[in-house]
PDB file of C-alpha atoms in Angstrom:
ATOM      1  CA  MET A   1       0.201   0.042  -0.202  1.00 52.00           C
ATOM      2  CA  ASN A   2       2.869   2.406   0.604  1.00 54.00           C
ATOM      3  CA  ARG A   3       3.423   2.180  -3.487  1.00 54.00           C
ATOM      4  CA  VAL A   4      -0.171   3.711  -3.841  1.00 54.00           C
ATOM      5  CA  LEU A   5      -0.229   6.182  -1.161  1.00 51.00           C
ATOM      6  CA  MET A   6       3.208   7.535  -1.245  1.00 50.00           C
ATOM      7  CA  ARG A   7       3.105  11.147  -3.006  1.00 41.00           C
ATOM      8  CA  THR A   8       6.082  12.270  -5.250  1.00 36.00           C
ATOM      9  CA  ASN A   9       7.009  15.450  -6.618  1.00 40.00           C
ATOM     10  CA  GLN A  10       9.075  14.232  -9.590  1.00 39.00           C
ATOM     11  CA  GLN A  11      10.638  16.450 -12.279  1.00 33.00           C
ATOM     12  CA  SER A  12       9.796  16.281 -15.729  1.00 32.00           C
ATOM     13  CA  GLU A  13      12.361  14.925 -18.280  1.00 34.00           C
ATOM     14  CA  MET A  14       9.961  16.888 -20.999  1.00 33.00           C
ATOM     15  CA  GLY A  15      10.719  20.461 -19.549  1.00 34.00           C
ATOM     16  CA  GLU A  16       7.992  22.708 -17.456  1.00 38.00           C
ATOM     17  CA  GLU A  17       5.202  20.278 -17.249  1.00 37.00           C
ATOM     18  CA  THR A  18       4.918  18.596 -13.826  1.00 39.00           C
ATOM     19  CA  PHE A  19       2.224  16.925 -11.920  1.00 38.00           C
ATOM     20  CA  ASP A  20       2.448  17.875  -8.321  1.00 40.00           C
ATOM     21  CA  PRO A  21       0.158  16.890  -5.384  1.00 41.00           C
ATOM     22  CA  ILE A  22      -2.449  19.009  -4.628  1.00 44.00           C
ATOM     23  CA  GLY A  23      -1.835  20.929  -1.234  1.00 46.00           C
ATOM     24  CA  ASN A  24      -3.405  19.557   1.926  1.00 54.00           C
ATOM     25  CA  GLY A  25      -6.517  17.751   0.047  1.00 68.00           C
ATOM     26  CA  PRO A  26      -6.928  14.189   0.017  1.00 85.00           C
ATOM     27  CA  VAL A  27      -4.966  11.715  -1.684  1.00 93.00           C
ATOM     28  CA  ARG A  28      -6.579  11.382  -5.130  1.00 96.00           C
ATOM     29  CA  ILE A  29      -5.973   7.622  -6.322  1.00 96.00           C
ATOM     30  CA  GLY A  30      -7.160   7.460 -10.297  1.00 96.00           C
ATOM     31  CA  VAL A  31      -7.993   3.959 -11.231  1.00 96.00           C
ATOM     32  CA  ILE A  32      -8.228   3.231 -14.934  1.00 94.00           C
ATOM     33  CA  PRO A  33      -8.709   0.329 -17.388  1.00 92.00           C
ATOM     34  CA  GLY A  34      -6.236  -0.451 -19.987  1.00 91.00           C
ATOM     35  CA  SER A  35      -9.142  -1.973 -22.096  1.00 90.00           C
ATOM     36  CA  ARG A  36     -12.916  -2.147 -21.868  1.00 87.00           C
ATOM     37  CA  GLY A  37     -13.466  -5.100 -19.169  1.00 86.00           C
ATOM     38  CA  ALA A  38      -9.954  -4.886 -17.575  1.00 91.00           C
ATOM     39  CA  GLY A  39     -11.301  -4.762 -14.233  1.00 90.00           C
ATOM     40  CA  ALA A  40     -10.699  -1.169 -13.064  1.00 92.00           C
ATOM     41  CA  THR A  41     -13.977  -1.211 -10.779  1.00 92.00           C
ATOM     42  CA  LEU A  42     -13.390  -4.549  -9.203  1.00 91.00           C
ATOM     43  CA  ILE A  43      -9.761  -3.118  -8.446  1.00 94.00           C
ATOM     44  CA  SER A  44     -11.233   0.236  -7.517  1.00 95.00           C
ATOM     45  CA  LEU A  45     -13.659  -1.698  -5.107  1.00 94.00           C
ATOM     46  CA  GLY A  46     -11.385  -3.970  -3.542  1.00 93.00           C
ATOM     47  CA  LEU A  47      -8.703  -1.042  -2.966  1.00 95.00           C
ATOM     48  CA  ALA A  48     -11.398   0.592  -0.778  1.00 95.00           C
ATOM     49  CA  GLN A  49     -12.399  -2.168   1.201  1.00 92.00           C
ATOM     50  CA  LEU A  50      -8.678  -2.914   1.713  1.00 93.00           C
ATOM     51  CA  LEU A  51      -7.908   0.799   3.168  1.00 92.00           C
ATOM     52  CA  ALA A  52     -11.236   0.679   5.039  1.00 92.00           C
ATOM     53  CA  GLN A  53     -10.006  -2.132   6.764  1.00 90.00           C
ATOM     54  CA  GLN A  54      -6.752  -0.906   7.493  1.00 87.00           C
ATOM     55  CA  ASP A  55      -8.115   2.062   9.206  1.00 77.00           C
ATOM     56  CA  ARG A  56      -9.548   0.363  12.236  1.00 68.00           C
ATOM     57  CA  LYS A  57      -8.976   3.444  14.270  1.00 67.00           C
ATOM     58  CA  GLY A  58     -11.072   5.703  11.857  1.00 66.00           C
ATOM     59  CA  LYS A  59      -8.394   8.521  11.299  1.00 66.00           C
ATOM     60  CA  ASP A  60      -8.970   8.324   7.331  1.00 70.00           C
ATOM     61  CA  ARG A  61     -11.961   8.965   5.573  1.00 86.00           C
ATOM     62  CA  ILE A  62     -12.261   6.566   2.797  1.00 93.00           C
ATOM     63  CA  THR A  63     -14.505   7.902  -0.431  1.00 95.00           C
ATOM     64  CA  TYR A  64     -14.962   6.191  -3.479  1.00 97.00           C
ATOM     65  CA  LEU A  65     -16.303   8.144  -6.616  1.00 96.00           C
ATOM     66  CA  GLU A  66     -17.450   6.340  -9.676  1.00 93.00           C
ATOM     67  CA  LEU A  67     -16.784   8.702 -12.477  1.00 89.00           C
ATOM     68  CA  ARG A  68     -19.120   8.621 -15.643  1.00 77.00           C
ATOM     69  CA  GLY A  69     -20.008  10.163 -18.183  1.00 68.00           C
ATOM     70  CA  ASN A  70     -23.052   9.530 -20.480  1.00 70.00           C
ATOM     71  CA  THR A  71     -22.210   5.994 -21.285  1.00 68.00           C
ATOM     72  CA  VAL A  72     -25.069   3.755 -20.822  1.00 67.00           C
ATOM     73  CA  GLY A  73     -24.752   0.672 -18.286  1.00 70.00           C
ATOM     74  CA  PRO A  74     -24.906  -0.745 -15.195  1.00 76.00           C
ATOM     75  CA  THR A  75     -23.619   1.469 -12.091  1.00 85.00           C
ATOM     76  CA  VAL A  76     -21.915   0.894  -8.967  1.00 91.00           C
ATOM     77  CA  TYR A  77     -24.975   1.354  -7.227  1.00 92.00           C
ATOM     78  CA  ASP A  78     -26.922  -1.694  -8.825  1.00 89.00           C
ATOM     79  CA  TRP A  79     -23.605  -3.882  -8.369  1.00 87.00           C
ATOM     80  CA  THR A  80     -23.206  -3.281  -4.551  1.00 90.00           C
ATOM     81  CA  GLY A  81     -26.736  -3.460  -3.819  1.00 90.00           C
ATOM     82  CA  MET A  82     -26.743   0.384  -2.238  1.00 94.00           C
ATOM     83  CA  GLU A  83     -30.548   0.403  -2.258  1.00 92.00           C
ATOM     84  CA  LYS A  84     -30.595  -2.598   0.043  1.00 92.00           C
ATOM     85  CA  ARG A  85     -27.576  -1.398   2.126  1.00 93.00           C
ATOM     86  CA  PHE A  86     -29.328   1.994   2.885  1.00 95.00           C
ATOM     87  CA  ALA A  87     -32.763   0.708   3.302  1.00 93.00           C
ATOM     88  CA  GLY A  88     -34.180   2.955   6.047  1.00 93.00           C
ATOM     89  CA  ARG A  89     -31.162   5.329   5.619  1.00 94.00           C
ATOM     90  CA  ASN A  90     -30.748   8.431   3.007  1.00 94.00           C
ATOM     91  CA  PHE A  91     -28.638   7.743   0.163  1.00 95.00           C
ATOM     92  CA  TRP A  92     -27.072  11.482  -0.615  1.00 95.00           C
ATOM     93  CA  ASP A  93     -27.117  12.335  -4.494  1.00 94.00           C
ATOM     94  CA  PHE A  94     -23.745  14.055  -4.443  1.00 95.00           C
ATOM     95  CA  PHE A  95     -23.866  14.327  -8.405  1.00 93.00           C
ATOM     96  CA  ASN A  96     -27.460  16.126  -8.169  1.00 92.00           C
ATOM     97  CA  MET A  97     -25.938  18.424  -5.249  1.00 93.00           C
ATOM     98  CA  ALA A  98     -22.699  19.040  -7.539  1.00 92.00           C
ATOM     99  CA  LYS A  99     -24.797  19.878 -10.574  1.00 91.00           C
ATOM    100  CA  ASN A 100     -27.124  22.580  -8.439  1.00 92.00           C
ATOM    101  CA  GLN A 101     -24.291  24.204  -6.806  1.00 91.00           C
ATOM    102  CA  GLU A 102     -25.388  22.975  -3.515  1.00 93.00           C
ATOM    103  CA  PRO A 103     -23.151  22.219  -0.332  1.00 92.00           C
ATOM    104  CA  PHE A 104     -22.075  18.845   0.352  1.00 92.00           C
ATOM    105  CA  ARG A 105     -19.141  19.049   2.500  1.00 86.00           C
ATOM    106  CA  GLN A 106     -20.735  17.648   5.410  1.00 88.00           C
ATOM    107  CA  ARG A 107     -22.958  15.185   3.714  1.00 92.00           C
ATOM    108  CA  ILE A 108     -21.556  11.294   3.625  1.00 93.00           C
ATOM    109  CA  ASN A 109     -23.264   7.855   2.401  1.00 95.00           C
ATOM    110  CA  LEU A 110     -21.278   5.784   5.048  1.00 94.00           C
ATOM    111  CA  ASP A 111     -21.017   2.022   4.713  1.00 94.00           C
ATOM    112  CA  GLU A 112     -18.375  -0.664   5.701  1.00 91.00           C
ATOM    113  CA  GLY A 113     -16.182   2.385   6.213  1.00 92.00           C
ATOM    114  CA  ILE A 114     -16.440   3.966   3.067  1.00 94.00           C
ATOM    115  CA  ASN A 115     -17.948   6.803   1.802  1.00 95.00           C
ATOM    116  CA  TRP A 116     -19.834   6.203  -1.423  1.00 96.00           C
ATOM    117  CA  ILE A 117     -20.043   9.182  -4.082  1.00 96.00           C
ATOM    118  CA  LEU A 118     -22.031   7.290  -6.809  1.00 94.00           C
ATOM    119  CA  PRO A 119     -24.336   8.371  -9.595  1.00 91.00           C
ATOM    120  CA  MET A 120     -27.895   7.494  -9.214  1.00 88.00           C
ATOM    121  CA  PRO A 121     -29.304   4.848 -11.790  1.00 83.00           C
ATOM    122  CA  GLU A 122     -32.324   6.948 -12.533  1.00 79.00           C
ATOM    123  CA  ASP A 123     -29.886   9.851 -13.567  1.00 76.00           C
ATOM    124  CA  TRP A 124     -26.527   8.519 -14.127  1.00 73.00           C
ATOM    125  CA  SER A 125     -24.894  11.003 -16.950  1.00 78.00           C
ATOM    126  CA  SER A 126     -22.708  13.596 -15.476  1.00 83.00           C
ATOM    127  CA  ASP A 127     -20.783  16.430 -17.117  1.00 86.00           C
ATOM    128  CA  PHE A 128     -17.242  18.404 -16.674  1.00 88.00           C
ATOM    129  CA  ALA A 129     -18.240  20.783 -14.159  1.00 89.00           C
ATOM    130  CA  GLN A 130     -19.968  18.189 -11.923  1.00 90.00           C
ATOM    131  CA  ARG A 131     -17.297  15.427 -11.948  1.00 91.00           C
ATOM    132  CA  ALA A 132     -14.762  18.274 -11.412  1.00 92.00           C
ATOM    133  CA  ARG A 133     -16.143  19.644  -8.271  1.00 93.00           C
ATOM    134  CA  LEU A 134     -16.668  16.273  -6.713  1.00 93.00           C
ATOM    135  CA  ILE A 135     -13.098  15.548  -7.356  1.00 93.00           C
ATOM    136  CA  ARG A 136     -11.976  18.832  -5.726  1.00 92.00           C
ATOM    137  CA  ARG A 137     -14.398  18.690  -2.798  1.00 91.00           C
ATOM    138  CA  ALA A 138     -15.385  15.405  -1.990  1.00 91.00           C
ATOM    139  CA  PRO A 139     -14.910  15.026   1.857  1.00 88.00           C
ATOM    140  CA  GLY A 140     -12.507  12.344   3.115  1.00 88.00           C
ATOM    141  CA  SER A 141      -8.529  11.896   3.308  1.00 91.00           C
ATOM    142  CA  ILE A 142      -8.113   9.384   0.748  1.00 94.00           C
ATOM    143  CA  LEU A 143     -10.412   9.614  -2.257  1.00 96.00           C
ATOM    144  CA  ILE A 144     -10.292   6.679  -4.977  1.00 97.00           C
ATOM    145  CA  CYS A 145     -11.795   7.660  -8.325  1.00 95.00           C
ATOM    146  CA  ASP A 146     -13.058   4.683 -10.449  1.00 93.00           C
ATOM    147  CA  PHE A 147     -12.319   5.599 -14.190  1.00 89.00           C
ATOM    148  CA  SER A 148     -13.894   2.548 -15.737  1.00 81.00           C
ATOM    149  CA  ILE A 149     -15.757   4.658 -18.382  1.00 72.00           C
ATOM    150  CA  PHE A 150     -12.336   5.593 -20.375  1.00 67.00           C
ATOM    151  CA  PRO A 151     -11.595   7.891 -22.142  1.00 69.00           C
ATOM    152  CA  GLU A 152     -14.848   9.719 -22.111  1.00 69.00           C
ATOM    153  CA  VAL A 153     -13.811  10.927 -18.423  1.00 74.00           C
ATOM    154  CA  GLY A 154      -9.861  11.178 -19.042  1.00 81.00           C
ATOM    155  CA  GLU A 155      -9.856  15.067 -18.675  1.00 87.00           C
ATOM    156  CA  HIS A 156      -9.759  14.334 -14.895  1.00 91.00           C
ATOM    157  CA  LEU A 157      -6.402  12.481 -14.598  1.00 92.00           C
ATOM    158  CA  ALA A 158      -4.242  15.269 -14.282  1.00 90.00           C
ATOM    159  CA  ASP A 159      -6.114  16.122 -10.786  1.00 93.00           C
ATOM    160  CA  MET A 160      -4.846  12.872  -9.629  1.00 95.00           C
ATOM    161  CA  ASP A 161      -2.045  12.007  -7.157  1.00 95.00           C
ATOM    162  CA  VAL A 162      -1.128   8.725  -8.454  1.00 96.00           C
ATOM    163  CA  LEU A 163      -2.632   6.320 -11.332  1.00 96.00           C
ATOM    164  CA  ILE A 164      -3.191   2.848 -11.097  1.00 96.00           C
ATOM    165  CA  LEU A 165      -3.375   1.334 -14.706  1.00 94.00           C
ATOM    166  CA  VAL A 166      -5.223  -2.066 -15.007  1.00 95.00           C
ATOM    167  CA  VAL A 167      -4.301  -4.014 -17.582  1.00 94.00           C
ATOM    168  CA  ASP A 168      -5.762  -7.521 -19.265  1.00 93.00           C
ATOM    169  CA  PRO A 169      -2.602  -9.118 -19.669  1.00 93.00           C
ATOM    170  CA  ALA A 170      -4.302 -11.616 -22.949  1.00 92.00           C
ATOM    171  CA  PRO A 171      -3.230 -10.524 -26.056  1.00 93.00           C
ATOM    172  CA  SER A 172      -6.021  -8.803 -27.021  1.00 93.00           C
ATOM    173  CA  GLY A 173      -6.185  -6.759 -23.940  1.00 92.00           C
ATOM    174  CA  LEU A 174      -2.802  -5.852 -24.433  1.00 93.00           C
ATOM    175  CA  LEU A 175      -3.214  -4.521 -28.056  1.00 93.00           C
ATOM    176  CA  ALA A 176      -6.655  -2.715 -26.986  1.00 92.00           C
ATOM    177  CA  SER A 177      -4.850  -0.831 -24.453  1.00 92.00           C
ATOM    178  CA  LEU A 178      -1.967   0.547 -26.428  1.00 92.00           C
ATOM    179  CA  PRO A 179      -3.561   4.226 -26.755  1.00 91.00           C
ATOM    180  CA  ILE A 180      -4.205   4.043 -22.946  1.00 91.00           C
ATOM    181  CA  LEU A 181      -0.593   2.917 -22.422  1.00 91.00           C
ATOM    182  CA  ARG A 182       0.971   5.910 -24.290  1.00 91.00           C
ATOM    183  CA  GLU A 183      -0.735   8.471 -22.585  1.00 91.00           C
ATOM    184  CA  VAL A 184       0.096   6.723 -19.321  1.00 91.00           C
ATOM    185  CA  ARG A 185       3.624   6.800 -20.048  1.00 91.00           C
ATOM    186  CA  ARG A 186       3.445  10.143 -21.095  1.00 92.00           C
ATOM    187  CA  MET A 187       1.962  11.343 -17.929  1.00 93.00           C
ATOM    188  CA  GLU A 188       4.584   9.281 -16.105  1.00 93.00           C
ATOM    189  CA  GLU A 189       7.391  10.831 -17.976  1.00 93.00           C
ATOM    190  CA  ALA A 190       6.111  14.287 -16.618  1.00 93.00           C
ATOM    191  CA  GLY A 191       6.054  13.503 -13.058  1.00 93.00           C
ATOM    192  CA  MET A 192       2.658  11.481 -12.319  1.00 94.00           C
ATOM    193  CA  PRO A 193       3.246   8.393 -10.516  1.00 95.00           C
ATOM    194  CA  VAL A 194       1.985   5.213 -12.044  1.00 93.00           C
ATOM    195  CA  ILE A 195       1.394   2.008 -10.853  1.00 94.00           C
ATOM    196  CA  ARG A 196       0.421  -1.168 -13.343  1.00 93.00           C
ATOM    197  CA  VAL A 197      -1.602  -3.896 -12.334  1.00 94.00           C
ATOM    198  CA  LEU A 198      -2.016  -6.873 -14.128  1.00 94.00           C
ATOM    199  CA  ASN A 199      -5.530  -8.255 -13.441  1.00 93.00           C
ATOM    200  CA  LYS A 200      -6.836 -11.700 -14.408  1.00 90.00           C
ATOM    201  CA  TRP A 201      -3.534 -13.396 -14.313  1.00 92.00           C
ATOM    202  CA  ASN A 202      -3.442 -16.966 -14.995  1.00 89.00           C
ATOM    203  CA  GLU A 203      -0.993 -19.566 -15.825  1.00 88.00           C
ATOM    204  CA  GLY A 204      -1.717 -19.513 -19.460  1.00 90.00           C
ATOM    205  CA  ILE A 205      -0.120 -15.922 -19.634  1.00 91.00           C
ATOM    206  CA  GLU A 206       3.236 -15.570 -21.026  1.00 91.00           C
ATOM    207  CA  LYS A 207       4.970 -13.440 -18.296  1.00 88.00           C
ATOM    208  CA  ARG A 208       8.142 -12.306 -20.246  1.00 89.00           C
ATOM    209  CA  GLU A 209       6.048 -11.309 -23.275  1.00 91.00           C
ATOM    210  CA  VAL A 210       3.951  -9.378 -21.079  1.00 92.00           C
ATOM    211  CA  LEU A 211       6.566  -7.332 -19.326  1.00 89.00           C
ATOM    212  CA  ARG A 212       8.223  -6.631 -22.432  1.00 89.00           C
ATOM    213  CA  PHE A 213       5.450  -5.300 -23.773  1.00 90.00           C
ATOM    214  CA  LEU A 214       4.658  -3.155 -20.644  1.00 87.00           C
ATOM    215  CA  GLN A 215       8.195  -2.083 -20.433  1.00 82.00           C
ATOM    216  CA  ASP A 216       7.784  -2.192 -16.810  1.00 75.00           C
ATOM    217  CA  ARG A 217       9.541  -4.690 -14.752  1.00 70.00           C
ATOM    218  CA  GLU A 218       7.678  -4.431 -11.423  1.00 81.00           C
ATOM    219  CA  PRO A 219       3.682  -4.482 -12.005  1.00 88.00           C
ATOM    220  CA  LEU A 220       1.699  -5.712  -9.455  1.00 90.00           C
ATOM    221  CA  THR A 221      -0.463  -9.097 -10.340  1.00 90.00           C
ATOM    222  CA  ILE A 222      -3.684 -10.141  -9.528  1.00 89.00           C
ATOM    223  CA  ALA A 223      -4.786 -13.789  -9.868  1.00 87.00           C
ATOM    224  CA  ASP A 224      -8.017 -14.419 -12.138  1.00 81.00           C
ATOM    225  CA  ILE A 225     -11.073 -14.585  -9.923  1.00 77.00           C
ATOM    226  CA  PRO A 226     -13.636 -17.082 -11.096  1.00 73.00           C
ATOM    227  CA  TYR A 227     -16.806 -15.508 -12.578  1.00 71.00           C
ATOM    228  CA  GLU A 228     -18.837 -17.576 -10.393  1.00 75.00           C
ATOM    229  CA  ALA A 229     -17.483 -16.018  -7.180  1.00 71.00           C
ATOM    230  CA  ILE A 230     -18.321 -12.752  -8.602  1.00 68.00           C
ATOM    231  CA  CYS A 231     -21.940 -13.638  -9.299  1.00 72.00           C
ATOM    232  CA  ARG A 232     -21.782 -15.026  -5.822  1.00 72.00           C
ATOM    233  CA  CYS A 233     -20.734 -11.598  -4.141  1.00 69.00           C
ATOM    234  CA  GLN A 234     -23.367  -9.496  -6.347  1.00 65.00           C
ATOM    235  CA  PHE A 235     -26.500 -12.280  -5.075  1.00 69.00           C
ATOM    236  CA  SER A 236     -25.283 -11.662  -1.751  1.00 69.00           C
ATOM    237  CA  CYS A 237     -25.383  -7.879  -1.702  1.00 61.00           C
TER     238      CYS A 237
END
């Protein structure tokens, strides 16, 4: 976890362009997929849960922010059964409050030690101004931004303190990730800390070929999770 939370302020090899940590605000961790279905949301959720479990004394406030544009599809609100989790409790619509310029710093959707900032199923679309306000004003000391709908919301990457790039190590996933790999490498050369995660790792992957493709000798690997396990988790929500 030190690799994720360590802030750096490296000088750019490209000249004046640098990525500096944001003052005394929260640590902003952006999780982006190299290709569709790489598993950025799964990694984001797992990271939020891990950080919340490690923060036993409640010193840090972990906030999970799902960044979506106008792409149609299931939301984390549905996947995690938030309607059931918050039965009898109010679930604050942060996106709507950001849209209407309402104050939200004192609001919180706390469950399992995580503050959930999620688009609602009935109004999941958002614009740049909404997302930017949430990124910069969301309460908490650690903000995990799920960029699963990428590149539609990619304009917010420069607001992050560190990026976690989630890559599908299958040949088709690697080829599809080339444009994002190039963009992330450019940002890394400008000083942005980047951690590469090889998701869905299994015995069929040729490690040497993958590392040669990524040009990274120290990526993190996460074993492939059986699909039935993911379904079981969703049904238990």
